[in-house]
């Protein structure tokens, strides 16, 4: 490792080529490897790195518009029409009768009309997408020359120190430094809309959104080298021919083969057998060549897809490829996120279904303990759902003195609060994943079967489970392990479906 750290930072592929994962290195080694510090980069150093790594954005494929236009005339059906056009001016030029310009112009006009419609529709969609991306250009706070500046996210380079706060879209892959733990929405990467907790030393990814907290971070990857950029590159590297193009190609190939056989037979019959004149024979071949293909089909299909693209644009959807409309209509399986898509992304607790495991407690007591183990400010979805079930949210801290609050983390999968009640007794309450909370409790072997049976019953109804437990702390110290944990109860969490989810699913099924 020391040998690698002594080498200068060279290019965007350095990390991958050397097999160094900056997402797991200790932070001090990350700073050393990136030749940076918590004070940030100097502007001159940042400019040099920008020349090496390039702007912090995904690579845009620049298409030659003229070649793109010609591409709409490069398919089997167009080939036959182009061959007919050449025959009309080349082979038909005989017997003092000039080229058949009427047929030539008519065929070329059909080709140009079809290509023009397709080109302009896709070009307009591409321009709309580009304009949308320009309006959504990210801004970020970056530490340069010892001062915080608000800059375009595109100027970020590995080694920059950035500030992340509530509502920010993470502009690049980064490692978190000093500050409050963050709640990060990674739905753009994972599809799960519930936020995850990130704290010092952990990695955050470009494109995710900060839902809670404020912290500084050091940039470790930008542009195409980010996790999001690598994913986009994998998607772009796939070259799958759509069903629509396959159908057109099959029709074109069938027409070409049929016309070729027909032309051979007609040539044999017209010239050796019937002794037709050359010009008449060519005219007959042109009729067969043009009549044997559905000349108007590409134009009709382009117009139909253009109308579909226009109707989608009226509903706020941008179609970058017109053939995507047919591909969307031909899908067999639709995979979508449940939370926030089919549901309201608004968790609630069904008080009637709360399961109590301690005789001297009731459902209200279970809710109160869960409320105490919840934040009253900067709440996540689960905390908000539980506190809202109390008659007054202030009950969660009424008649107690909070000593310490342990926020949720992905390892323990629970929150906990240490507090002193009105009698001066010390307690610790926790809520979280049933498996984790159950493992804390002394009576887990006796109640495990019942706990898992209730979890399964909740799951059959589409409910998630949240466990609550508490312990006394005789030592009256926050650092004390405390007495045995007691499993108190299970709370069912319900995310109601959207009012139109049933209708939407039925409509999707009716479309096949």
Coordinates of C-alpha atoms in Angstrom, one line a residue:
X1 CA 0.0 0.0 0.0
X2 CA 2.8 2.4 0.9
X3 CA 4.3 2.0 -2.6
X4 CA 1.0 2.9 -4.2
X5 CA 0.6 6.0 -2.0
X6 CA 4.0 7.3 -3.1
X7 CA 2.9 7.4 -6.7
X8 CA 1.1 10.5 -8.1
X9 CA -2.6 10.6 -8.9
X10 CA -2.6 10.0 -12.7
X11 CA -6.0 9.5 -14.3
X12 CA -9.6 8.5 -13.7
X13 CA -8.7 4.8 -14.1
X14 CA -6.0 4.8 -11.5
X15 CA -8.2 3.4 -8.8
X16 CA -9.6 0.6 -10.9
X17 CA -6.3 -0.3 -12.5
X18 CA -4.4 -0.6 -9.2
X19 CA -7.3 -2.4 -7.5
X20 CA -7.5 0.3 -4.8
X21 CA -11.0 0.8 -3.4
X22 CA -11.2 4.3 -1.9
X23 CA -14.6 3.4 -0.4
X24 CA -13.1 1.1 2.2
X25 CA -9.6 2.5 2.9
X26 CA -9.2 4.3 6.3
X27 CA -9.8 8.0 5.9
X28 CA -6.2 9.1 6.6
X29 CA -5.0 6.8 3.8
X30 CA -7.8 8.3 1.5
X31 CA -6.5 11.8 2.2
X32 CA -2.9 10.7 1.6
X33 CA -3.7 8.9 -1.7
X34 CA -5.8 11.8 -3.0
X35 CA -3.1 14.3 -2.0
X36 CA -5.7 16.4 -0.1
X37 CA -6.6 17.5 3.4
X38 CA -9.7 18.5 5.4
X39 CA -8.9 22.1 4.3
X40 CA -9.7 21.2 0.7
X41 CA -7.8 21.8 -2.5
X42 CA -6.2 25.0 -4.0
X43 CA -7.9 26.3 -7.1
X44 CA -4.7 25.7 -9.2
X45 CA -4.5 22.1 -8.1
X46 CA -8.2 21.6 -8.7
X47 CA -7.9 23.0 -12.2
X48 CA -5.1 20.6 -13.0
X49 CA -7.1 17.6 -11.7
X50 CA -10.1 18.8 -13.8
X51 CA -7.9 18.5 -16.9
X52 CA -7.0 14.9 -15.9
X53 CA -10.3 13.6 -14.7
X54 CA -12.6 15.7 -16.8
X55 CA -15.9 17.4 -15.8
X56 CA -18.0 15.7 -13.1
X57 CA -20.8 14.6 -15.5
X58 CA -21.7 11.5 -17.5
X59 CA -20.2 11.3 -21.0
X60 CA -22.6 12.5 -23.6
X61 CA -22.6 10.8 -26.9
X62 CA -22.3 13.4 -29.7
X63 CA -24.2 12.2 -32.8
X64 CA -23.6 13.5 -36.2
X65 CA -27.1 14.8 -37.2
X66 CA -26.5 14.2 -40.9
X67 CA -25.4 10.6 -40.3
X68 CA -28.4 10.2 -38.0
X69 CA -30.7 11.4 -40.7
X70 CA -29.2 9.0 -43.2
X71 CA -29.6 6.2 -40.7
X72 CA -33.3 6.4 -41.1
X73 CA -32.9 5.4 -44.7
X74 CA -30.7 2.4 -43.9
X75 CA -32.9 -0.7 -43.4
X76 CA -34.1 -3.5 -45.7
X77 CA -37.3 -1.8 -46.8
X78 CA -35.4 1.4 -47.7
X79 CA -32.8 -0.6 -49.5
X80 CA -35.4 -2.0 -51.9
X81 CA -36.8 1.5 -52.5
X82 CA -33.3 2.8 -53.1
X83 CA -32.6 0.0 -55.6
X84 CA -35.8 0.9 -57.4
X85 CA -34.8 4.5 -57.6
X86 CA -31.5 3.6 -59.1
X87 CA -33.1 1.4 -61.6
X88 CA -35.5 4.2 -62.6
X89 CA -32.6 6.5 -63.7
X90 CA -29.9 4.0 -64.7
X91 CA -31.3 0.9 -66.2
X92 CA -34.4 2.6 -67.7
X93 CA -32.2 5.0 -69.7
X94 CA -32.4 3.4 -73.2
X95 CA -34.0 3.6 -76.6
X96 CA -33.7 7.4 -76.7
X97 CA -36.1 7.6 -73.7
X98 CA -34.4 9.4 -70.9
X99 CA -34.3 8.3 -67.3
X100 CA -37.6 7.7 -65.6
X101 CA -37.5 10.8 -63.4
X102 CA -41.1 10.6 -62.3
X103 CA -40.6 7.2 -60.6
X104 CA -37.2 8.3 -59.3
X105 CA -38.6 11.5 -57.7
X106 CA -41.6 9.8 -56.3
X107 CA -39.5 7.1 -54.6
X108 CA -36.9 9.5 -53.2
X109 CA -39.7 11.8 -51.8
X110 CA -41.2 8.8 -49.9
X111 CA -37.8 8.0 -48.5
X112 CA -37.1 11.6 -47.5
X113 CA -40.6 12.1 -45.9
X114 CA -40.2 9.0 -43.8
X115 CA -36.6 9.9 -42.7
X116 CA -37.6 13.5 -42.0
X117 CA -40.5 12.6 -39.8
X118 CA -38.5 10.2 -37.7
X119 CA -35.4 12.5 -37.5
X120 CA -37.3 15.6 -36.4
X121 CA -39.4 13.7 -33.8
X122 CA -36.3 12.1 -32.2
X123 CA -34.3 15.3 -32.5
X124 CA -37.0 17.3 -30.8
X125 CA -37.2 14.7 -28.0
X126 CA -33.4 14.8 -27.5
X127 CA -33.4 18.6 -27.4
X128 CA -36.2 18.5 -24.8
X129 CA -34.2 16.1 -22.7
X130 CA -31.1 18.2 -23.0
X131 CA -33.0 21.4 -22.0
X132 CA -34.4 19.5 -19.0
X133 CA -30.9 18.4 -17.8
X134 CA -29.6 21.9 -18.2
X135 CA -32.3 23.3 -15.9
X136 CA -31.5 20.6 -13.4
X137 CA -27.7 21.3 -13.3
X138 CA -26.5 20.6 -9.8
X139 CA -24.9 23.1 -7.5
X140 CA -22.7 22.2 -4.6
X141 CA -20.7 23.8 -1.7
X142 CA -17.0 23.0 -2.1
X143 CA -14.0 24.1 0.0
X144 CA -11.5 25.7 -2.3
X145 CA -8.5 27.9 -1.1
X146 CA -9.8 27.6 2.4
X147 CA -13.2 29.2 1.7
X148 CA -16.6 27.6 1.1
X149 CA -17.9 28.4 -2.4
X150 CA -21.1 27.5 -4.3
X151 CA -20.1 26.1 -7.6
X152 CA -21.5 23.9 -10.4
X153 CA -21.1 20.2 -9.5
X154 CA -19.4 19.6 -12.8
X155 CA -16.1 21.2 -11.5
X156 CA -15.7 18.7 -8.7
X157 CA -12.6 16.5 -8.7
X158 CA -11.3 13.7 -6.5
X159 CA -9.9 15.3 -3.3
X160 CA -12.4 18.1 -3.1
X161 CA -14.1 18.7 0.3
X162 CA -17.8 19.3 -0.1
X163 CA -20.7 20.1 2.3
X164 CA -23.8 17.9 2.3
X165 CA -27.0 19.0 4.0
X166 CA -30.8 18.3 4.0
X167 CA -32.2 18.4 0.5
X168 CA -28.9 18.1 -1.3
X169 CA -28.4 15.7 -4.2
X170 CA -25.0 14.0 -3.7
X171 CA -22.9 15.4 -6.5
X172 CA -20.2 12.7 -6.5
X173 CA -19.1 9.5 -4.7
X174 CA -17.6 10.6 -1.4
X175 CA -16.5 9.5 2.1
X176 CA -18.2 11.2 5.0
X177 CA -16.1 13.3 7.5
X178 CA -17.1 15.1 10.7
X179 CA -20.7 15.9 11.2
X180 CA -24.1 14.6 12.1
X181 CA -25.1 11.2 10.6
X182 CA -27.1 11.5 7.4
X183 CA -30.3 9.9 6.2
X184 CA -29.7 9.2 2.6
X185 CA -32.4 8.3 0.0
X186 CA -30.7 5.9 -2.4
X187 CA -33.8 5.0 -4.4
X188 CA -32.2 6.2 -7.7
X189 CA -29.7 3.4 -7.2
X190 CA -31.6 0.7 -5.3
X191 CA -35.3 1.5 -5.9
X192 CA -36.0 1.5 -2.1
X193 CA -37.4 4.8 -1.1
X194 CA -36.8 4.4 2.7
X195 CA -33.6 6.3 3.6
X196 CA -30.5 4.7 5.0
X197 CA -28.3 6.1 7.7
X198 CA -24.7 7.0 6.9
X199 CA -22.1 8.2 9.4
X200 CA -18.4 9.2 9.5
X201 CA -16.2 7.1 7.3
X202 CA -19.0 5.6 5.2
X203 CA -19.5 6.1 1.5
X204 CA -22.3 8.0 -0.2
X205 CA -23.0 7.7 -3.9
X206 CA -23.6 10.3 -6.6
X207 CA -27.3 10.8 -7.4
X208 CA -28.7 9.9 -4.0
X209 CA -30.5 12.6 -1.8
X210 CA -29.8 13.8 1.7
X211 CA -33.0 13.5 3.8
X212 CA -31.6 14.4 7.2
X213 CA -28.4 15.8 8.7
X214 CA -25.4 17.9 7.7
X215 CA -21.8 16.8 7.2
X216 CA -18.6 17.3 5.2
X217 CA -17.2 14.7 2.8
X218 CA -14.2 14.1 0.6
X219 CA -14.8 13.4 -3.0
X220 CA -13.3 10.0 -4.2
X221 CA -14.8 9.6 -7.6
X222 CA -16.5 11.8 -10.2
X223 CA -18.2 11.5 -13.6
X224 CA -18.1 8.1 -15.3
X225 CA -16.0 6.6 -12.4
X226 CA -18.8 7.0 -9.9
X227 CA -21.0 4.1 -9.0
X228 CA -23.9 5.7 -10.9
X229 CA -21.6 6.4 -13.9
X230 CA -20.4 2.9 -14.1
X231 CA -24.0 1.6 -14.0
X232 CA -24.9 4.0 -16.8
X233 CA -21.9 2.9 -18.8
X234 CA -23.0 -0.8 -18.5
X235 CA -26.5 0.1 -19.7
X236 CA -25.1 2.0 -22.7
X237 CA -22.8 -0.9 -23.6
X238 CA -25.8 -3.2 -24.2
X239 CA -26.7 -3.4 -27.8
X240 CA -30.1 -5.1 -27.9
X241 CA -32.2 -4.8 -31.0
X242 CA -35.8 -3.9 -30.2
X243 CA -38.8 -6.0 -31.2
X244 CA -40.0 -3.2 -33.5
X245 CA -36.7 -3.2 -35.4
X246 CA -36.7 -7.0 -35.6
X247 CA -40.2 -7.0 -37.1
X248 CA -39.2 -4.4 -39.7
X249 CA -36.1 -6.3 -40.6
X250 CA -38.0 -9.6 -41.0
X251 CA -40.6 -7.9 -43.2
X252 CA -37.8 -6.3 -45.3
X253 CA -35.9 -9.6 -45.7
X254 CA -39.0 -11.4 -46.7
X255 CA -39.9 -8.8 -49.3
X256 CA -36.3 -8.8 -50.7
X257 CA -36.3 -12.6 -51.0
X258 CA -39.8 -12.6 -52.6
X259 CA -39.0 -9.8 -55.0
X260 CA -35.7 -11.4 -56.0
X261 CA -37.4 -14.7 -56.9
X262 CA -40.2 -12.8 -58.7
X263 CA -37.7 -10.7 -60.7
X264 CA -35.7 -13.7 -61.8
X265 CA -38.9 -15.5 -63.0
X266 CA -40.1 -12.3 -64.8
X267 CA -36.8 -11.8 -66.5
X268 CA -36.9 -15.4 -67.8
X269 CA -40.4 -15.0 -69.0
X270 CA -40.2 -11.5 -70.5
X271 CA -37.0 -11.7 -72.5
X272 CA -36.2 -15.3 -73.6
X273 CA -39.9 -16.3 -73.8
X274 CA -41.9 -13.2 -74.7
X275 CA -39.1 -11.2 -76.3
X276 CA -40.2 -8.0 -74.7
X277 CA -38.3 -4.8 -75.4
X278 CA -35.7 -3.7 -72.9
X279 CA -37.5 -0.5 -71.7
X280 CA -40.9 -2.3 -71.3
X281 CA -39.1 -5.1 -69.4
X282 CA -37.4 -2.6 -67.1
X283 CA -40.7 -0.8 -66.5
X284 CA -42.3 -4.1 -65.5
X285 CA -39.5 -4.9 -63.2
X286 CA -39.9 -1.5 -61.6
X287 CA -43.6 -2.3 -61.0
X288 CA -42.7 -5.6 -59.4
X289 CA -39.9 -4.0 -57.4
X290 CA -42.0 -1.1 -56.1
X291 CA -45.3 -3.0 -55.8
X292 CA -43.7 -5.9 -53.9
X293 CA -42.8 -3.8 -50.9
X294 CA -45.1 -1.9 -48.5
X295 CA -43.7 1.5 -49.5
X296 CA -45.9 3.5 -47.3
X297 CA -45.4 1.3 -44.2
X298 CA -42.3 3.1 -42.8
X299 CA -44.0 6.5 -43.3
X300 CA -47.2 5.3 -41.7
X301 CA -45.3 3.7 -38.8
X302 CA -43.2 6.9 -38.3
X303 CA -46.3 9.1 -38.3
X304 CA -48.1 6.7 -35.8
X305 CA -45.1 6.7 -33.4
X306 CA -44.8 10.4 -33.8
X307 CA -48.4 10.9 -32.7
X308 CA -47.8 8.6 -29.7
X309 CA -44.6 10.5 -28.8
X310 CA -46.6 13.8 -29.0
X311 CA -49.4 12.4 -26.8
X312 CA -46.8 11.2 -24.2
X313 CA -45.2 14.7 -24.2
X314 CA -48.5 16.2 -23.4
X315 CA -48.5 14.1 -20.2
X316 CA -45.0 15.2 -19.3
X317 CA -43.1 12.2 -20.7
X318 CA -40.1 12.6 -23.0
X319 CA -39.5 10.0 -25.6
X320 CA -35.9 10.0 -26.8
X321 CA -36.4 7.1 -29.2
X322 CA -39.7 6.7 -31.0
X323 CA -39.3 2.9 -31.2
X324 CA -39.4 2.9 -27.4
X325 CA -43.1 3.5 -27.6
X326 CA -43.6 0.1 -29.3
X327 CA -41.1 -1.6 -27.0
X328 CA -43.0 -0.3 -24.0
X329 CA -46.3 -1.5 -25.4
X330 CA -44.8 -5.0 -26.0
X331 CA -43.4 -5.6 -22.5
X332 CA -44.6 -8.7 -20.7
X333 CA -43.5 -8.0 -17.1
X334 CA -43.5 -4.6 -15.4
X335 CA -41.2 -4.3 -12.4
X336 CA -41.8 -1.2 -10.3
X337 CA -41.0 0.0 -6.8
X338 CA -43.8 -0.5 -4.2
X339 CA -43.0 2.2 -1.7
X340 CA -44.2 5.6 -3.0
X341 CA -45.3 4.1 -6.3
X342 CA -48.1 1.7 -5.5
X343 CA -48.3 3.0 -1.9
X344 CA -48.5 6.5 -0.4
X345 CA -45.1 6.2 1.3
X346 CA -46.9 7.3 4.5
X347 CA -46.4 4.8 7.2
X348 CA -49.1 4.3 9.9
X349 CA -49.4 2.1 12.9
X350 CA -52.6 0.0 13.4
X351 CA -53.1 0.3 17.1
X352 CA -55.7 -2.5 17.2
X353 CA -53.2 -5.1 15.9
X354 CA -50.4 -4.2 18.4
X355 CA -49.2 -7.4 20.2
X356 CA -48.3 -7.1 23.9
X357 CA -45.8 -9.5 25.5
X358 CA -45.8 -8.2 29.1
X359 CA -48.8 -8.6 31.4
X360 CA -48.5 -5.3 33.2
X361 CA -48.3 -3.3 30.0
X362 CA -51.1 -2.3 27.5
X363 CA -51.0 -1.1 23.9
X364 CA -50.7 2.5 24.9
X365 CA -47.7 1.8 27.0
X366 CA -46.0 0.0 24.1
X367 CA -46.7 3.0 21.8
X368 CA -45.3 5.3 24.5
X369 CA -42.1 3.3 24.8
X370 CA -41.8 3.3 21.0
X371 CA -42.4 7.0 20.9
X372 CA -39.6 7.6 23.5
X373 CA -37.2 5.6 21.3
X374 CA -38.1 8.0 18.4
X375 CA -36.8 11.4 17.4
X376 CA -39.1 14.4 17.8
X377 CA -37.1 16.4 15.3
X378 CA -35.6 15.5 11.9
X379 CA -37.7 12.4 12.0
X380 CA -37.6 9.5 9.6
X381 CA -40.8 7.9 8.3
X382 CA -41.0 5.3 11.1
X383 CA -40.4 7.9 13.9
X384 CA -43.0 10.2 12.4
X385 CA -45.6 7.3 12.2
X386 CA -45.1 6.3 15.8
X387 CA -45.1 9.8 17.3
X388 CA -48.2 10.7 15.4
X389 CA -50.1 7.9 17.1
X390 CA -49.6 9.5 20.5
X391 CA -52.4 11.8 21.7
X392 CA -49.8 14.5 22.0
X393 CA -46.4 14.2 20.4
X394 CA -44.9 15.9 23.5
X395 CA -45.9 12.8 25.5
X396 CA -42.8 11.0 24.1
X397 CA -40.6 13.2 26.4
X398 CA -43.1 14.1 29.1
X399 CA -42.0 13.5 32.7
X400 CA -38.6 12.1 31.7
X401 CA -35.1 13.5 31.2
X402 CA -33.3 12.3 28.1
X403 CA -29.7 11.2 28.8
X404 CA -28.7 9.8 25.5
X405 CA -30.3 8.9 22.2
X406 CA -28.8 6.3 19.9
X407 CA -29.9 6.9 16.2
X408 CA -30.7 4.1 13.8
X409 CA -27.7 2.5 12.1
X410 CA -27.6 -0.4 9.5
X411 CA -25.7 -2.7 11.9
X412 CA -27.9 -2.6 15.0
X413 CA -31.0 -1.8 13.0
X414 CA -32.6 -0.1 16.0
X415 CA -32.9 3.1 17.9
X416 CA -32.5 3.5 21.7
X417 CA -33.0 6.1 24.3
X418 CA -31.5 6.3 27.9
X419 CA -33.7 8.4 30.2
X420 CA -34.6 9.1 33.8
X421 CA -38.3 8.9 34.8
X422 CA -40.1 11.1 37.3
X423 CA -39.2 8.7 40.2
X424 CA -35.5 9.1 39.4
X425 CA -35.1 5.5 38.0
X426 CA -33.0 5.0 34.9
X427 CA -34.3 3.1 31.9
X428 CA -33.3 2.3 28.3
X429 CA -36.0 1.8 25.6
X430 CA -35.4 0.5 22.1
X431 CA -37.3 -0.1 18.9
X432 CA -36.2 -1.7 15.7
X433 CA -36.0 -4.8 13.6
X434 CA -37.7 -7.7 15.5
X435 CA -34.7 -10.1 15.0
X436 CA -32.2 -7.6 16.4
X437 CA -34.4 -6.6 19.4
X438 CA -35.3 -10.2 20.2
X439 CA -31.6 -11.1 20.3
X440 CA -31.1 -8.5 23.1
X441 CA -33.8 -10.1 25.3
X442 CA -33.4 -12.6 28.1
X443 CA -36.6 -14.5 27.3
X444 CA -35.9 -14.8 23.6
X445 CA -36.0 -18.6 23.6
X446 CA -39.4 -18.7 25.3
X447 CA -41.1 -16.1 23.0
X448 CA -39.2 -16.6 19.6
X449 CA -41.8 -18.9 18.1
X450 CA -44.7 -16.6 19.0
X451 CA -42.8 -13.5 17.7
X452 CA -42.0 -15.1 14.3
X453 CA -45.6 -16.3 14.0
X454 CA -46.9 -12.8 14.5
X455 CA -44.4 -11.4 12.1
X456 CA -45.6 -13.9 9.5
X457 CA -49.2 -13.1 10.2
X458 CA -48.5 -9.4 9.7
X459 CA -46.6 -10.1 6.5
X460 CA -49.6 -11.9 5.1
X461 CA -51.6 -8.7 5.5
X462 CA -48.9 -6.6 3.9
X463 CA -47.7 -5.2 7.2
X464 CA -44.1 -4.7 8.4
X465 CA -43.2 -5.4 12.0
X466 CA -41.4 -3.3 14.6
X467 CA -40.3 -4.6 18.0
X468 CA -40.1 -2.7 21.3
X469 CA -38.1 -3.6 24.4
X470 CA -36.8 -1.9 27.5
X471 CA -34.4 -2.5 30.4
X472 CA -33.7 -0.9 33.8
X473 CA -30.3 0.6 34.5
X474 CA -29.6 0.0 38.3
X475 CA -26.1 1.5 37.9
X476 CA -27.6 4.8 36.8
X477 CA -24.9 5.3 34.1
X478 CA -25.3 5.7 30.4
X479 CA -22.2 3.5 29.9
X480 CA -23.6 0.7 32.0
X481 CA -24.9 -2.4 30.2
X482 CA -28.0 -2.3 32.4
X483 CA -30.2 -5.1 33.5
X484 CA -31.9 -7.7 31.3
X485 CA -33.9 -6.6 28.3
X486 CA -37.6 -7.3 28.3
X487 CA -39.4 -7.8 25.0
X488 CA -42.5 -5.6 25.2
X489 CA -44.4 -6.0 22.0
X490 CA -44.7 -5.9 18.2
X491 CA -46.1 -2.9 16.2
X492 CA -47.6 -3.4 12.7
X493 CA -46.5 -0.8 10.2
X494 CA -48.8 -0.2 7.2
X495 CA -48.1 1.9 4.1
X496 CA -51.6 2.5 2.6
X497 CA -51.9 1.9 -1.2
X498 CA -52.6 4.8 -3.4
X499 CA -56.3 5.4 -4.2
X500 CA -55.6 4.6 -7.9
X501 CA -53.2 1.7 -7.4
X502 CA -55.9 -1.0 -8.0
X503 CA -57.2 0.8 -11.1
X504 CA -53.7 1.2 -12.4
X505 CA -52.8 -2.5 -12.0
X506 CA -56.1 -3.5 -13.6
X507 CA -55.4 -1.2 -16.6
X508 CA -51.9 -2.6 -16.9
X509 CA -53.3 -6.2 -16.9
X510 CA -56.0 -5.3 -19.5
X511 CA -53.2 -4.0 -21.8
X512 CA -51.8 -7.5 -21.8

